[in-house]
Coordinates of N, CA and C in Angstrom, one line a residue:
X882 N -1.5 -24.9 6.2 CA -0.5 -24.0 5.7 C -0.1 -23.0 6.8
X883 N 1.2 -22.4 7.0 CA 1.3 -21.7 8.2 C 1.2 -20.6 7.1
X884 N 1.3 -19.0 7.5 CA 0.7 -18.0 6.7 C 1.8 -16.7 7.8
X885 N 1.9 -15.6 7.5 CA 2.5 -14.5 8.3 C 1.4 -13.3 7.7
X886 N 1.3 -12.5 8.8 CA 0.7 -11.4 8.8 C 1.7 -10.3 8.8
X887 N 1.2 -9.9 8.0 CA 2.5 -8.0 7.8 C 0.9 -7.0 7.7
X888 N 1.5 -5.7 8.5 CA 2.8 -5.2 9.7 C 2.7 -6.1 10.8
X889 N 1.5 -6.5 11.4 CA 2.2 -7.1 12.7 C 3.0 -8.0 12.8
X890 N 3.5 -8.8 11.8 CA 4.8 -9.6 11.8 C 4.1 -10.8 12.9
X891 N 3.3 -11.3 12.8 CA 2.8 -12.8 13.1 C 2.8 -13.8 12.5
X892 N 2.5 -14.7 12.9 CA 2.9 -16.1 11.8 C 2.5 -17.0 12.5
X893 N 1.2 -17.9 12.0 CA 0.6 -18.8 12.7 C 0.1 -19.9 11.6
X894 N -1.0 -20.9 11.9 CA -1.5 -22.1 10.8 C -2.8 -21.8 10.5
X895 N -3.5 -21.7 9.2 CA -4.1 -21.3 9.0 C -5.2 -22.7 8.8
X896 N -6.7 -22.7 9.5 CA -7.1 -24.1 9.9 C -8.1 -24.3 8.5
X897 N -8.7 -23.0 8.0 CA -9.8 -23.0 6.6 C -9.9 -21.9 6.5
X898 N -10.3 -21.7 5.2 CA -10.6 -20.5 4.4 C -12.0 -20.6 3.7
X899 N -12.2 -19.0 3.6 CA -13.9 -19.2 2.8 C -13.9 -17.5 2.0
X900 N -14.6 -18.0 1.0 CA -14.9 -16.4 0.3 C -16.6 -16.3 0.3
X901 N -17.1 -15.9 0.6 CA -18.6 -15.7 0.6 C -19.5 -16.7 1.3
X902 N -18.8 -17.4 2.2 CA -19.7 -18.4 2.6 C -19.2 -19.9 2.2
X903 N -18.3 -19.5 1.1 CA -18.0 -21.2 0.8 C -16.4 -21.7 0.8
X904 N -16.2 -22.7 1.7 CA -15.1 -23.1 1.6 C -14.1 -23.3 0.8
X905 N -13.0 -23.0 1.1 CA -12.2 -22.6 -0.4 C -10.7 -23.6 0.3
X906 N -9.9 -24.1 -1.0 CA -8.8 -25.3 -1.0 C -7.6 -24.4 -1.1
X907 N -8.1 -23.2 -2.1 CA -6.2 -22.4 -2.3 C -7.1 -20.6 -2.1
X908 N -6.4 -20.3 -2.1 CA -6.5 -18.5 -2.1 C -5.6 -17.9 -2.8
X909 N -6.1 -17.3 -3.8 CA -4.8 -16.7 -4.8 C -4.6 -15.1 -4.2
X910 N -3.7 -14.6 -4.7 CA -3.4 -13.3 -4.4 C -4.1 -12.3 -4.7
X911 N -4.8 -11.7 -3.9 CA -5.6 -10.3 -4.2 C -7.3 -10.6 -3.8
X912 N -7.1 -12.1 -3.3 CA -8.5 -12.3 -3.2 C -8.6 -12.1 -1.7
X913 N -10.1 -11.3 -1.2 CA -10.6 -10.8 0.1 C -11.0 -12.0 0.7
X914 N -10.5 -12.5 2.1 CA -11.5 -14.4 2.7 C -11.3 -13.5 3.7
X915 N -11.9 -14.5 4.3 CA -12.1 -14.7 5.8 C -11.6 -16.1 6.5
X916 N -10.8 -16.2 7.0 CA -10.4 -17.6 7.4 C -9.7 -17.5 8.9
X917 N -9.9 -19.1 9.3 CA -9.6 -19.5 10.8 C -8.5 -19.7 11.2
X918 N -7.5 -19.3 12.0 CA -6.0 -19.8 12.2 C -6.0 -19.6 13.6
X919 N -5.2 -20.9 13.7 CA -4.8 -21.5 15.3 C -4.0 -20.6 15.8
X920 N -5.0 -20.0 17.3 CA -4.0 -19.4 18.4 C -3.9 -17.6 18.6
X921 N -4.5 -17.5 17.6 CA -5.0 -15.7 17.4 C -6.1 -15.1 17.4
X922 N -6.3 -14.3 18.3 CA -6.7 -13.6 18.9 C -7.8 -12.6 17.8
X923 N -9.2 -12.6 17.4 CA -9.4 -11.5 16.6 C -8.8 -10.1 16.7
X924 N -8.5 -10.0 17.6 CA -7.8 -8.6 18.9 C -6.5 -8.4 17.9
X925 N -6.0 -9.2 17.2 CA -4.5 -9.1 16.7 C -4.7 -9.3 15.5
X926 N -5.1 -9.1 14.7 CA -5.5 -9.2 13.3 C -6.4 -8.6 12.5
X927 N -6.2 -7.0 12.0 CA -7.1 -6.5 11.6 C -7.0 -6.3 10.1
X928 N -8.4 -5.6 9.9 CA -8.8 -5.2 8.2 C -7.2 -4.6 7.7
X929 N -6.9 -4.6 6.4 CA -5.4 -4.4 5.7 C -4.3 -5.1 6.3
X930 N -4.6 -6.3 6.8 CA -3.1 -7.0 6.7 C -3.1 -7.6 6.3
X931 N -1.6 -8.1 5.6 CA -1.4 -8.9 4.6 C -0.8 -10.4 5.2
X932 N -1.8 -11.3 4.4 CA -1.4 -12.9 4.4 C -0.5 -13.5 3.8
X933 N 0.5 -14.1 3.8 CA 1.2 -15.1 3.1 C 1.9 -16.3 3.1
X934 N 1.9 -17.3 2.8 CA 2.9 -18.6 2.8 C 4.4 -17.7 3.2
X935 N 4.3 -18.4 4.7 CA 5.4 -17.8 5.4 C 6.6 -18.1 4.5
X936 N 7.1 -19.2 3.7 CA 8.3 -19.6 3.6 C 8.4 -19.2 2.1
X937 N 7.5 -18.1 1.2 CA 7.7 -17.9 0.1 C 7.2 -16.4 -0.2
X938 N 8.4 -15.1 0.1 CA 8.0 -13.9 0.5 C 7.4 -13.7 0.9
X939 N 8.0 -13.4 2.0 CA 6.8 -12.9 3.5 C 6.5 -11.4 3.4
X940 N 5.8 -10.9 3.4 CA 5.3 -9.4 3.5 C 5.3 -9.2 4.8
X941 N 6.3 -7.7 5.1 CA 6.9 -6.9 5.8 C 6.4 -5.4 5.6
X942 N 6.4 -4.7 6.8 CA 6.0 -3.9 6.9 C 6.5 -2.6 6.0
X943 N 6.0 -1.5 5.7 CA 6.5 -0.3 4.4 C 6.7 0.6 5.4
X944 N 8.6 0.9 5.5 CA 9.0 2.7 5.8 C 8.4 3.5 5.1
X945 N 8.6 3.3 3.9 CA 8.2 4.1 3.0 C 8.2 3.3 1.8
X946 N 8.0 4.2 0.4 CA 7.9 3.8 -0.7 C 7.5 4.8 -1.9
X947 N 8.5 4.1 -3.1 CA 8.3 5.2 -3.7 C 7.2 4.8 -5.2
X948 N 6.4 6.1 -5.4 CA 4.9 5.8 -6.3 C 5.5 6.9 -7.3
X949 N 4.4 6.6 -8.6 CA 3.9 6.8 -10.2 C 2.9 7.6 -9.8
X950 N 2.4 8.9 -9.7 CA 0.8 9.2 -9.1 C 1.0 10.1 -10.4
X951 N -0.8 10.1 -10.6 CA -1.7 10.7 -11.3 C -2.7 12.0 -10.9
X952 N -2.1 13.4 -10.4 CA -3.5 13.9 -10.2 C -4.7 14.1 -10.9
X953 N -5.7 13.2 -10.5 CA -7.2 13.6 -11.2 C -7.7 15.0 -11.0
X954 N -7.9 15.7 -9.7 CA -8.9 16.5 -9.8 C -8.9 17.1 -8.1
X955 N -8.0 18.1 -8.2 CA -7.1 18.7 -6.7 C -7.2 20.0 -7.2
X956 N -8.0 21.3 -6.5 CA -8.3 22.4 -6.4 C -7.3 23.3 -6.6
X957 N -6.2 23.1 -5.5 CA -5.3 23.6 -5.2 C -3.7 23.2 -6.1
X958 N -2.6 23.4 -5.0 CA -1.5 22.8 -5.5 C -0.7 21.7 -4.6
X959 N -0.2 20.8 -4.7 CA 0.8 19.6 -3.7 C 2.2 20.1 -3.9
X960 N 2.4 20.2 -2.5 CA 3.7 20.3 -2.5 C 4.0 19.1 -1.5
X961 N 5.6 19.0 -1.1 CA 6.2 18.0 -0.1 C 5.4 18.3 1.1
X962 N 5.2 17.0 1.9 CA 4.5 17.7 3.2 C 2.9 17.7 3.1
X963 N 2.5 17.2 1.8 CA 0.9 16.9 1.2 C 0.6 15.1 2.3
X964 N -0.4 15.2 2.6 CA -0.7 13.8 3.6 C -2.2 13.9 4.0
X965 N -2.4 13.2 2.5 CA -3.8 13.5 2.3 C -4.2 11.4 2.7
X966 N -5.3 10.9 2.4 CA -5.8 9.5 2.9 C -5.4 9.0 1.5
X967 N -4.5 7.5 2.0 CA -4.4 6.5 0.9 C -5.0 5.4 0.5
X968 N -6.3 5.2 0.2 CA -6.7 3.4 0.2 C -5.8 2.6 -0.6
X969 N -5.1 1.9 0.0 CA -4.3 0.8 -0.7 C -4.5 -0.9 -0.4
X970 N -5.2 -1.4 -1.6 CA -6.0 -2.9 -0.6 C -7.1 -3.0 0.0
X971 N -7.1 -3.3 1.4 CA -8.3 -2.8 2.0 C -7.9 -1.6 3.3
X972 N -6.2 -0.9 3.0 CA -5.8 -0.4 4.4 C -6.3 1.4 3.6
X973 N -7.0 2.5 4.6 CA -7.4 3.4 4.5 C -6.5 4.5 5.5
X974 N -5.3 5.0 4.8 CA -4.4 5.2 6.0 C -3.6 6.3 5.3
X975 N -3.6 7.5 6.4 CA -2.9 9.0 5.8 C -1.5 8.6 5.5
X976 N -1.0 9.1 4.6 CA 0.4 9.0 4.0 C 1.0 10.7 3.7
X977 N 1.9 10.3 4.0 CA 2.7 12.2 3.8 C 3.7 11.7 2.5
X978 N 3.4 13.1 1.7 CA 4.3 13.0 0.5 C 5.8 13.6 0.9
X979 N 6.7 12.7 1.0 CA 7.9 13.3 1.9 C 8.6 13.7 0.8
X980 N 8.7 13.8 -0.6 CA 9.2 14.4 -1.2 C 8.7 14.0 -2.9
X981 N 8.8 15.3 -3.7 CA 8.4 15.6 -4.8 C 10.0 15.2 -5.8
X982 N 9.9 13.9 -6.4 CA 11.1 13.6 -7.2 C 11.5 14.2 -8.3
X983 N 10.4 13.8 -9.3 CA 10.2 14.4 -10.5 C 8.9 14.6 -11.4
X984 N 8.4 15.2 -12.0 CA 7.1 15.2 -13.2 C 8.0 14.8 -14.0
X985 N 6.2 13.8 -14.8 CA 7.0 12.7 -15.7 C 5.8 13.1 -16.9
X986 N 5.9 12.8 -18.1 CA 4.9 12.9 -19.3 C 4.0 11.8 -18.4
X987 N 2.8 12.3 -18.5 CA 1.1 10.8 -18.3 C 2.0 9.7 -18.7
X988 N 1.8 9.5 -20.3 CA 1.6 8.3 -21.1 C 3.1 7.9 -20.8
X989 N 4.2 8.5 -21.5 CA 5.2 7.7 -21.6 C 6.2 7.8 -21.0
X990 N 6.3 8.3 -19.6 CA 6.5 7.9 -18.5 C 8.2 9.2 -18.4
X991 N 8.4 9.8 -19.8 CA 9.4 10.7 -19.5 C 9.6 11.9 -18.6
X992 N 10.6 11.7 -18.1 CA 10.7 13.0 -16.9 C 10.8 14.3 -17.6
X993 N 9.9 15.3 -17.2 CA 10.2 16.7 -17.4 C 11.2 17.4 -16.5
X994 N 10.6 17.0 -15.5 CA 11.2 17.9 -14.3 C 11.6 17.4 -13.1
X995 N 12.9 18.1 -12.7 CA 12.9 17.3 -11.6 C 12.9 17.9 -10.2
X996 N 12.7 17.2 -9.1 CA 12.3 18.4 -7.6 C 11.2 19.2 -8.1
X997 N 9.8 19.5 -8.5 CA 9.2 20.4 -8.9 C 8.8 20.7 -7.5
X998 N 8.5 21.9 -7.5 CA 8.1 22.4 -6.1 C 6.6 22.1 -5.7
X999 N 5.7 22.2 -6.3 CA 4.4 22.0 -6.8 C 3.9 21.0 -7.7
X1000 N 2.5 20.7 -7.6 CA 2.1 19.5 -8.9 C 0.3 20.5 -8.7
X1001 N -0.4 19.8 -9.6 CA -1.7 20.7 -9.9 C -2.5 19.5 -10.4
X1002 N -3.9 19.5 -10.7 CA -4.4 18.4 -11.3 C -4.0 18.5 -12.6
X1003 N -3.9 17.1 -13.4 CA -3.5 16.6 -14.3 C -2.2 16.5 -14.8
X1004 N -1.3 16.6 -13.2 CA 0.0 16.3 -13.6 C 0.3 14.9 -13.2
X1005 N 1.5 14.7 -13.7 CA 2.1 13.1 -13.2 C 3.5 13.5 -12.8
X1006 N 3.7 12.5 -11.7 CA 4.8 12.4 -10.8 C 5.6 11.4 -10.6
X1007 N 6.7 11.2 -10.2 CA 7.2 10.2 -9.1 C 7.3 10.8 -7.7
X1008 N 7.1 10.0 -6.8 CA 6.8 11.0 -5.0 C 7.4 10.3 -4.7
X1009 N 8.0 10.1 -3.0 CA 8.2 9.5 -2.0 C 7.2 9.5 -1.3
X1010 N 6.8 8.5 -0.9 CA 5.6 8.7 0.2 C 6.3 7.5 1.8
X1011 N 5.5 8.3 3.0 CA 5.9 7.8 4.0 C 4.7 7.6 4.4
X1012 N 4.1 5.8 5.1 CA 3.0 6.1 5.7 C 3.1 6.4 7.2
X1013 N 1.5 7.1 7.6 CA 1.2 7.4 8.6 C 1.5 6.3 9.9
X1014 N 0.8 5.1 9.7 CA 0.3 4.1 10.7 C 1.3 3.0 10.2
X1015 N 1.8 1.9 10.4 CA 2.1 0.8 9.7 C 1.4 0.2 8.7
X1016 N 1.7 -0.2 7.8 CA 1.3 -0.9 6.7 C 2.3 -1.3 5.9
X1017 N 1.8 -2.1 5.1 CA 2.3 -3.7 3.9 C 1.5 -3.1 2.6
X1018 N 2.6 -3.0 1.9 CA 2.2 -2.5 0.4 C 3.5 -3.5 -0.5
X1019 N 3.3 -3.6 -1.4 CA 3.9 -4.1 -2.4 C 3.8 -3.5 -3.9
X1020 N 5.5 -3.6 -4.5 CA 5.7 -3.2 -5.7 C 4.3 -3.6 -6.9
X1021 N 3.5 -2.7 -7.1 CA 3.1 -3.1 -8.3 C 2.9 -4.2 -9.3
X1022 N 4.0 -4.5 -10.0 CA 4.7 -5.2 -11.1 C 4.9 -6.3 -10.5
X1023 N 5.0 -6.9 -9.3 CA 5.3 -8.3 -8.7 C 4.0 -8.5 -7.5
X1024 N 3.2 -7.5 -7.2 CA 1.6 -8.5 -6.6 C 0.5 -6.5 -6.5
X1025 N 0.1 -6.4 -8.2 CA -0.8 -5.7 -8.6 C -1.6 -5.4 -7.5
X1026 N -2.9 -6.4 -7.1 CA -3.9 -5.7 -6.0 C -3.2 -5.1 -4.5
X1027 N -2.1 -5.1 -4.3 CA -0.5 -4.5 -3.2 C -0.1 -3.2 -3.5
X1028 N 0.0 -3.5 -5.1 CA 0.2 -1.9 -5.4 C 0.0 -0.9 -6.3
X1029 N -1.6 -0.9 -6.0 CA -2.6 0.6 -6.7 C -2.9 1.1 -5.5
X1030 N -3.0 2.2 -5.8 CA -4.1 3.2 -5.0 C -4.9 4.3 -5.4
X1031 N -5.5 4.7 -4.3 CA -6.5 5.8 -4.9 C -6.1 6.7 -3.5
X1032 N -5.8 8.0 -3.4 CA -5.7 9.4 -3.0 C -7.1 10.1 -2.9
X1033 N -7.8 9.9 -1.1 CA -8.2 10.6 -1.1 C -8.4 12.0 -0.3
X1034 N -9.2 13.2 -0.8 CA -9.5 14.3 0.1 C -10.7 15.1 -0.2
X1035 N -11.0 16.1 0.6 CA -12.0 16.5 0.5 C -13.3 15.4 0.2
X1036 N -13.6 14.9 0.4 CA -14.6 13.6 0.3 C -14.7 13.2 -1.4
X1037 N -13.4 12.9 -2.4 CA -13.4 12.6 -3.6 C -11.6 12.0 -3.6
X1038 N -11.7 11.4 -4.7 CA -10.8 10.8 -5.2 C -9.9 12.3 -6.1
X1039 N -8.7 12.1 -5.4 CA -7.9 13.2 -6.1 C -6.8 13.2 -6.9
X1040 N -6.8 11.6 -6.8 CA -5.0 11.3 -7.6 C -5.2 9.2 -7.2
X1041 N -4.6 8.8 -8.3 CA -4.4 7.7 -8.3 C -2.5 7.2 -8.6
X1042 N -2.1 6.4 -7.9 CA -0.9 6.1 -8.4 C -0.8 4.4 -8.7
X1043 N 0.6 3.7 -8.8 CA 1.1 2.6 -8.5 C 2.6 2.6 -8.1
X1044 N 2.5 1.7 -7.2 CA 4.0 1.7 -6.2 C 5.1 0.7 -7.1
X1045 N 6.1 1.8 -7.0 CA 7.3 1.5 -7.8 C 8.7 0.8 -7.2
X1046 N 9.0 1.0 -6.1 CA 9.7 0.7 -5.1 C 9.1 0.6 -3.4
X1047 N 9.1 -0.4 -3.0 CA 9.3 -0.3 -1.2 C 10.4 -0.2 -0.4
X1048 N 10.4 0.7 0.4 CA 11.5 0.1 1.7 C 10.5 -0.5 2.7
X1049 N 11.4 -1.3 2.9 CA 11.1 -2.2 3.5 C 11.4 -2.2 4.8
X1050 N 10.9 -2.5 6.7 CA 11.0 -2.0 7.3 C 12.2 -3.8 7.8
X1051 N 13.1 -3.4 8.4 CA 14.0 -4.3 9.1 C 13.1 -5.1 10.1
X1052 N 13.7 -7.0 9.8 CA 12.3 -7.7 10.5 C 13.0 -7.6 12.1
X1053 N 11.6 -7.7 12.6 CA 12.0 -7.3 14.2 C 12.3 -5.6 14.6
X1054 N 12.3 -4.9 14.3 CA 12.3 -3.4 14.2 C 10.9 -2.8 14.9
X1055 N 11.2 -2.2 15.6 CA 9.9 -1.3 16.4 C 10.3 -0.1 16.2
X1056 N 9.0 0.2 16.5 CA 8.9 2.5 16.2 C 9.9 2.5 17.1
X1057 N 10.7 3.9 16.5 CA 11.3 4.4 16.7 C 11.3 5.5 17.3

């Protein structure tokens, strides 16, 4: 099977796969392997990138994207410009909240407010988030273990979201 790696936008043949030691025939989505592919370099392939059957949505790298977050348990207050650590997958990578959209009710997902200047623990949001570093995230609702995360700081979990929209970075596109 040939396979592509996002962000680095590679794409090579993948020779075997294994999950714990034991050879594996298919790989479903969300599961952690470890596998051999022809012609790459350990050097060019690290922890959080994403694998896929090149010819059936390829995963591309995330401008940005917009998330559902949950604050659990934040001291202070978030405003725009908050760019605290995101684990998303297996990628552990600072993300800046580029903008505060709306507070929404927890449960049923209605907007209260919109632009709030601030959020506090036990509010809910929609945000814009921009990552730090490159990374491959995906909408939620079309590949789940892609798109949850957990918000961390101060050495604790401070908010949990799921991603609602990606932009998507243009293929062949370098920093700018």
């Amino acid at each position: 099977m040939v396979v592509t790696f996002a962000p680095v936008t590679m794409t090579t043949e993948v020779k075997s796969a294994e999950m714990h030691h034991e050879a594996l025939s298919e790989v479903l989505p969300g599961d952690n392997v470890g596998f051999n592919v022809k012609n790459v370099s350990v050097k060019n392939v690290w922890r959080s990138n994403v694998a896929s059957d090149n010819k059936n949505d390829t995963p591309m790298e995330a401008d940005g994207f917009t998330a559902q977050v949950i604050i659990l348990n934040h001291p202070g207050q978030i405003s725009a410009g908050y760019t605290p650590v995101r684990d998303c997958h297996t990628a552990h990578i600072a993300c800046k909240v580029a903008e505060l959209k709306e507070k929404i009710e927890c449960r049923s997902g209605k907007k209260l407010e919109d632009g709030p200047k601030f959020l506090k623990s036990s509010d809910a949001l929609i945000v814009d988030v921009v990552p730090g570093k490159p990374k491959c995230v995906e909408i939620f609702s079309d590949y789940p273990p892609l798109g949850r995360f957990a918000i961390c700081d101060m050495r604790q979990t401070v908010a949990v979201g799921v991603i609602k929209a990606v932009d998507k970075k243009a293929a062949g596109a370098g920093k700018g």
